[in-house]
Amino acid sequence: MLRAGIVVTGTEVLTGRVADANGPWLSEHLREVGVDVAHICVCGDRREDLTAQLRFLADQGVDLIVTSGGLGPTADDMTLPTVAEFAGTTLIFDATLEAAIMNRLRPIADRWENVDWEALRVGIAKQALVPARGEVLDPVGTAPGAIMNADGVLIVVLPGPPHELQRMWPSALDAAPFRALLGEDVTAIEQTTLRLYGITEPDIAETLRLAEGELGSLAALEITTCLRRSEVEVVTRFEADAHPLWTRLHEFIQTRHGAALFSADGSTVDDVVARLLNGRRLAVAESCTAGLLGARIADVPGSS
């Protein structure tokens, strides 16, 4: 199984001013193409810290590193030159790319007053630097991405804004170096979620212990449990050939816990209640809950 590491850059993410949306998104989409994410690292906008993260992941033996962020026009956006140096290559200026970025920005900048066009030109020129050895991913905003190889580790450099990263992702997957890494037979790592209500985490831990005694080793299943909003969540990840083992485990949990297992498709209690209420009109009267019940109902997509 291919293993990957993700590096999310940005001091605003490191300090918590901005929540990381890219790490979990990339992890899920890498799973869909059969790549297991071993690490998600967050570092600030410092060259030495990013280099340390790249070196750490390479030392862990990952096949792929994906970075997000640090491709903007300002001095603290240092991801591309840092990754290029780590991969043993240099950056070269691409005049065609510079013109394309300017054409993309000009209609916006023309609507603003007091635009410093010289500063804009300098910033765009910085974003038009691309690796001399590697593949460039066309920008979906103003920043191109890139794919480079560093001593056998493929590094995919993507922008930080989530909507740009997600729009660039198909291009990264379709790029020749990424396709070569994945090979011909792409098999998703399966992931299932069971939810139980009215039991504790020690209860499910005991169930898993008993299951191993009855079913044999569960090593082919990566099982994590979490208590969330009074629901015990059991998430299992596995390769396709372990699906029969997961089916037996599911049946074992169902037999042991009965009605406490209310969801086998990842649906939460809120989702189940929303489906039961579908097509009905609802009024909520609450006291001493600060509107919590109404808020939980309204949080379900389509509740209106």
Coordinates of C-alpha atoms in Angstrom, one line a residue:
M1 CA 0.0 0.0 0.0
L2 CA 1.3 3.5 -0.9
R3 CA 1.8 5.8 2.1
A4 CA 1.6 9.6 2.1
G5 CA 2.3 12.5 4.3
I6 CA 0.6 15.9 4.1
V7 CA 2.2 19.2 5.0
V8 CA -0.2 22.1 5.7
T9 CA 1.7 25.4 5.7
G10 CA 0.6 28.7 7.1
T11 CA 1.2 30.5 10.4
E12 CA -2.5 31.3 10.5
V13 CA -3.3 27.6 10.5
L14 CA -0.5 26.8 13.0
T15 CA -1.9 29.4 15.5
G16 CA -5.5 28.4 15.0
R17 CA -6.7 31.6 13.4
V18 CA -7.7 29.5 10.4
A19 CA -9.0 25.9 10.8
D20 CA -7.3 23.4 8.6
A21 CA -9.7 22.1 5.9
N22 CA -7.1 20.8 3.5
G23 CA -5.5 18.1 5.5
P24 CA -8.7 16.1 6.1
W25 CA -9.9 16.7 2.5
L26 CA -6.7 15.5 1.0
S27 CA -6.6 12.5 3.4
E28 CA -10.0 11.3 2.3
H29 CA -9.3 11.8 -1.4
L30 CA -6.0 10.0 -1.2
R31 CA -7.8 7.1 0.4
E32 CA -10.1 7.0 -2.6
V33 CA -7.1 6.3 -4.9
G34 CA -5.6 3.7 -2.6
V35 CA -3.0 5.9 -0.7
D36 CA -2.9 5.6 3.0
V37 CA -2.0 8.9 4.8
A38 CA 0.5 8.3 7.6
H39 CA 1.0 11.9 8.8
I40 CA -0.6 15.3 8.6
C41 CA 1.9 18.0 9.6
V42 CA 1.2 21.7 10.1
C43 CA 4.0 24.2 10.1
G44 CA 4.4 28.0 9.9
D45 CA 5.7 30.0 7.0
R46 CA 9.3 29.4 7.8
R47 CA 11.7 27.8 5.3
E48 CA 13.6 25.8 7.9
D49 CA 10.4 24.4 9.5
L50 CA 9.0 23.3 6.1
T51 CA 12.3 21.7 5.2
A52 CA 12.2 19.8 8.6
Q53 CA 8.7 18.5 7.8
L54 CA 9.8 17.3 4.4
R55 CA 12.8 15.6 5.8
F56 CA 10.8 14.0 8.6
L57 CA 8.2 12.5 6.1
A58 CA 10.9 11.3 3.7
D59 CA 12.7 9.6 6.7
Q60 CA 9.4 7.8 7.5
G61 CA 9.5 6.1 4.1
V62 CA 6.4 7.7 2.5
D63 CA 6.0 7.4 -1.2
L64 CA 4.2 10.7 -1.6
I65 CA 4.1 14.2 0.1
V66 CA 1.4 16.7 -0.6
T67 CA 1.8 20.3 0.5
S68 CA -0.9 22.9 0.7
G69 CA -0.4 26.7 1.0
G70 CA 2.5 29.1 0.6
L71 CA 2.2 29.8 -3.1
G72 CA 1.1 33.4 -2.9
P73 CA 2.9 36.6 -4.0
T74 CA 4.2 37.7 -0.6
A75 CA 7.5 37.2 1.0
D76 CA 6.2 34.6 3.6
D77 CA 4.9 32.4 0.8
M78 CA 8.0 30.1 0.5
T79 CA 6.7 26.6 -0.2
L80 CA 7.7 26.3 -3.9
P81 CA 11.3 27.5 -3.5
T82 CA 11.7 25.4 -0.4
V83 CA 10.4 22.2 -2.0
A84 CA 12.4 22.9 -5.2
E85 CA 15.6 23.1 -3.1
F86 CA 14.6 19.9 -1.2
A87 CA 14.1 18.2 -4.6
G88 CA 17.5 19.4 -5.8
T89 CA 16.2 21.7 -8.6
T90 CA 15.9 25.4 -9.2
L91 CA 13.1 27.8 -10.2
I92 CA 13.0 29.5 -13.6
F93 CA 10.8 32.4 -14.8
D94 CA 7.9 31.6 -17.1
A95 CA 6.8 34.7 -19.0
T96 CA 3.8 33.0 -20.5
L97 CA 2.6 32.0 -17.1
E98 CA 3.2 35.6 -15.9
A99 CA 1.0 37.0 -18.7
A100 CA -1.8 34.4 -17.9
I101 CA -1.8 35.4 -14.2
M102 CA -1.9 39.1 -15.1
N103 CA -4.8 38.5 -17.5
R104 CA -6.6 36.7 -14.8
L105 CA -6.0 39.5 -12.2
R106 CA -6.4 42.6 -14.4
P107 CA -10.3 42.6 -14.6
I108 CA -10.4 42.5 -10.8
A109 CA -7.6 45.1 -10.2
D110 CA -9.2 47.5 -12.7
R111 CA -12.2 47.8 -10.4
W112 CA -10.1 48.8 -7.4
E113 CA -8.8 52.3 -6.7
N114 CA -5.2 53.0 -5.7
V115 CA -3.8 49.7 -7.0
D116 CA 0.0 49.7 -7.0
W117 CA 0.6 48.1 -10.4
E118 CA 4.3 47.8 -9.8
A119 CA 3.8 45.9 -6.6
L120 CA 1.2 43.7 -8.4
R121 CA 3.7 43.0 -11.2
V122 CA 6.4 42.0 -8.7
G123 CA 4.0 39.7 -6.9
I124 CA 2.9 38.1 -10.1
A125 CA 6.5 37.6 -11.3
K126 CA 7.1 35.7 -8.0
Q127 CA 4.2 33.4 -8.8
A128 CA 5.5 32.8 -12.3
L129 CA 8.6 31.0 -11.0
V130 CA 8.3 27.3 -11.7
P131 CA 10.7 24.3 -11.1
A132 CA 13.2 23.7 -13.8
R133 CA 12.8 19.9 -13.2
G134 CA 9.3 18.8 -12.5
E135 CA 5.8 19.3 -13.8
V136 CA 3.8 22.5 -13.5
L137 CA 0.0 22.4 -12.6
D138 CA -1.9 25.2 -14.3
P139 CA -3.3 27.7 -11.8
V140 CA -7.0 27.8 -11.0
G141 CA -6.5 31.0 -9.1
T142 CA -3.3 32.9 -9.4
A143 CA -0.8 30.3 -8.1
P144 CA 0.4 27.3 -10.2
G145 CA 1.0 24.0 -8.5
A146 CA 3.9 21.7 -9.2
I147 CA 5.0 18.1 -9.0
M148 CA 8.6 17.2 -8.2
N149 CA 10.6 14.1 -7.3
A150 CA 13.0 14.1 -4.3
D151 CA 15.1 11.0 -4.2
G152 CA 12.2 8.7 -5.0
V153 CA 9.5 10.6 -3.0
L154 CA 6.9 12.4 -5.2
I155 CA 6.0 15.8 -3.9
V156 CA 2.8 17.5 -5.0
V157 CA 2.6 21.2 -4.3
L158 CA -0.9 22.6 -4.1
P159 CA -2.4 26.1 -3.2
G160 CA -3.8 26.9 0.2
P161 CA -7.3 28.2 -0.4
P162 CA -9.5 25.1 -0.2
H163 CA -11.5 25.9 -3.3
E164 CA -8.3 26.3 -5.4
L165 CA -6.7 23.1 -4.0
Q166 CA -9.9 21.1 -4.7
R167 CA -10.2 22.4 -8.2
M168 CA -6.5 21.6 -8.9
W169 CA -6.7 18.1 -7.5
P170 CA -8.0 16.4 -10.7
S171 CA -5.0 17.9 -12.6
A172 CA -2.6 16.5 -10.1
L173 CA -4.2 13.1 -10.3
D174 CA -4.0 13.1 -14.1
A175 CA -0.4 14.2 -14.2
A176 CA 2.0 11.6 -15.5
P177 CA 4.2 11.4 -12.4
F178 CA 1.1 10.8 -10.2
R179 CA -0.4 8.2 -12.5
A180 CA 2.9 6.4 -12.6
L181 CA 3.1 6.3 -8.8
L182 CA -0.5 5.0 -8.5
G183 CA 0.0 2.3 -11.2
E184 CA -2.7 0.8 -13.3
D185 CA -4.9 -0.8 -10.7
V186 CA -6.2 1.9 -8.3
T187 CA -8.1 0.4 -5.5
A188 CA -9.7 2.6 -2.9
I189 CA -9.1 1.9 0.8
E190 CA -12.5 1.1 2.1
Q191 CA -13.8 3.0 5.1
T192 CA -17.0 2.3 7.1
T193 CA -18.6 4.0 10.1
L194 CA -20.8 2.3 12.7
R195 CA -22.6 4.4 15.2
L196 CA -24.0 3.2 18.5
Y197 CA -26.0 5.0 21.2
G198 CA -26.5 4.0 24.9
I199 CA -23.1 2.4 25.3
T200 CA -19.6 3.6 26.4
E201 CA -16.2 3.4 24.8
P202 CA -15.1 0.7 27.3
D203 CA -18.2 -1.3 26.1
I204 CA -17.0 -1.2 22.5
A205 CA -13.4 -1.9 23.5
E206 CA -14.6 -5.1 25.2
T207 CA -16.6 -6.0 22.2
L208 CA -13.6 -5.7 19.9
R209 CA -11.5 -7.8 22.4
L210 CA -14.2 -10.5 22.3
A211 CA -14.5 -10.3 18.5
E212 CA -10.7 -10.9 18.1
G213 CA -11.1 -14.0 20.3
E214 CA -13.9 -15.3 18.2
L215 CA -13.0 -14.1 14.7
G216 CA -9.3 -14.3 14.9
S217 CA -6.8 -11.5 14.3
L218 CA -8.3 -8.1 13.3
A219 CA -5.0 -6.8 12.2
A220 CA -6.2 -6.3 8.6
L221 CA -8.7 -3.8 9.9
E222 CA -7.6 -0.4 11.1
I223 CA -10.3 0.4 13.8
T224 CA -10.7 3.7 15.7
T225 CA -13.4 4.6 18.2
C226 CA -14.5 8.0 19.3
L227 CA -17.3 9.3 21.6
R228 CA -19.0 12.1 19.8
R229 CA -22.2 13.8 21.1
S230 CA -23.0 10.7 23.2
E231 CA -22.6 8.5 20.1
V232 CA -19.9 5.9 20.0
E233 CA -18.4 6.0 16.5
V234 CA -16.5 3.0 15.2
V235 CA -14.5 3.8 12.0
T236 CA -12.8 1.0 10.2
R237 CA -10.4 1.3 7.2
F238 CA -9.3 -1.8 5.2
E239 CA -8.2 -3.0 1.8
A240 CA -10.7 -4.8 -0.4
D241 CA -9.5 -8.3 0.5
A242 CA -10.4 -7.7 4.1
H243 CA -14.0 -6.9 3.4
P244 CA -15.3 -10.3 4.5
L245 CA -13.6 -9.9 7.8
W246 CA -15.2 -6.5 8.3
T247 CA -18.6 -8.1 7.5
R248 CA -18.2 -10.7 10.2
L249 CA -17.1 -8.0 12.6
H250 CA -20.2 -5.9 11.8
E251 CA -22.4 -8.9 12.4
F252 CA -20.6 -9.6 15.7
I253 CA -21.2 -6.0 16.9
Q254 CA -24.8 -6.1 15.8
T255 CA -25.4 -9.3 17.7
R256 CA -23.8 -8.1 20.9
H257 CA -25.3 -4.6 20.9
G258 CA -28.6 -5.0 19.1
A259 CA -30.6 -1.8 18.9
A260 CA -27.7 0.3 20.3
L261 CA -26.2 0.0 16.8
F262 CA -28.5 2.5 15.0
S263 CA -26.4 3.3 12.0
A264 CA -24.2 1.3 9.7
D265 CA -23.8 3.9 6.9
G266 CA -22.3 6.7 9.0
S267 CA -25.6 8.5 9.6
T268 CA -25.7 10.4 12.9
V269 CA -28.7 10.5 15.3
D270 CA -29.4 14.0 13.8
D271 CA -29.5 12.5 10.3
V272 CA -31.8 9.7 11.3
V273 CA -34.2 12.1 13.1
A274 CA -34.1 14.4 10.1
R275 CA -35.1 11.5 7.8
L276 CA -38.0 10.6 10.1
L277 CA -39.2 14.2 10.1
N278 CA -38.9 14.6 6.3
G279 CA -42.0 16.0 4.8
R280 CA -43.4 17.1 8.1
R281 CA -43.8 20.6 9.6
L282 CA -42.1 21.0 12.9
A283 CA -42.3 23.5 15.8
V284 CA -39.8 23.3 18.6
A285 CA -40.4 24.6 22.2
E286 CA -37.4 24.6 24.4
S287 CA -36.5 25.7 27.9
C288 CA -33.0 25.9 29.5
T289 CA -31.4 24.6 26.3
A290 CA -30.5 27.9 24.6
G291 CA -32.1 26.7 21.4
L292 CA -29.8 23.6 21.2
L293 CA -32.5 21.2 19.9
G294 CA -33.6 23.6 17.1
A295 CA -30.0 24.3 16.2
R296 CA -29.2 20.6 15.8
I297 CA -32.2 20.0 13.6
A298 CA -31.4 23.1 11.5
D299 CA -27.7 22.0 11.1
V300 CA -28.8 19.0 9.0
P301 CA -28.5 19.9 5.3
G302 CA -31.9 20.3 3.7
S303 CA -33.7 20.7 7.1
S304 CA -35.4 23.9 5.8

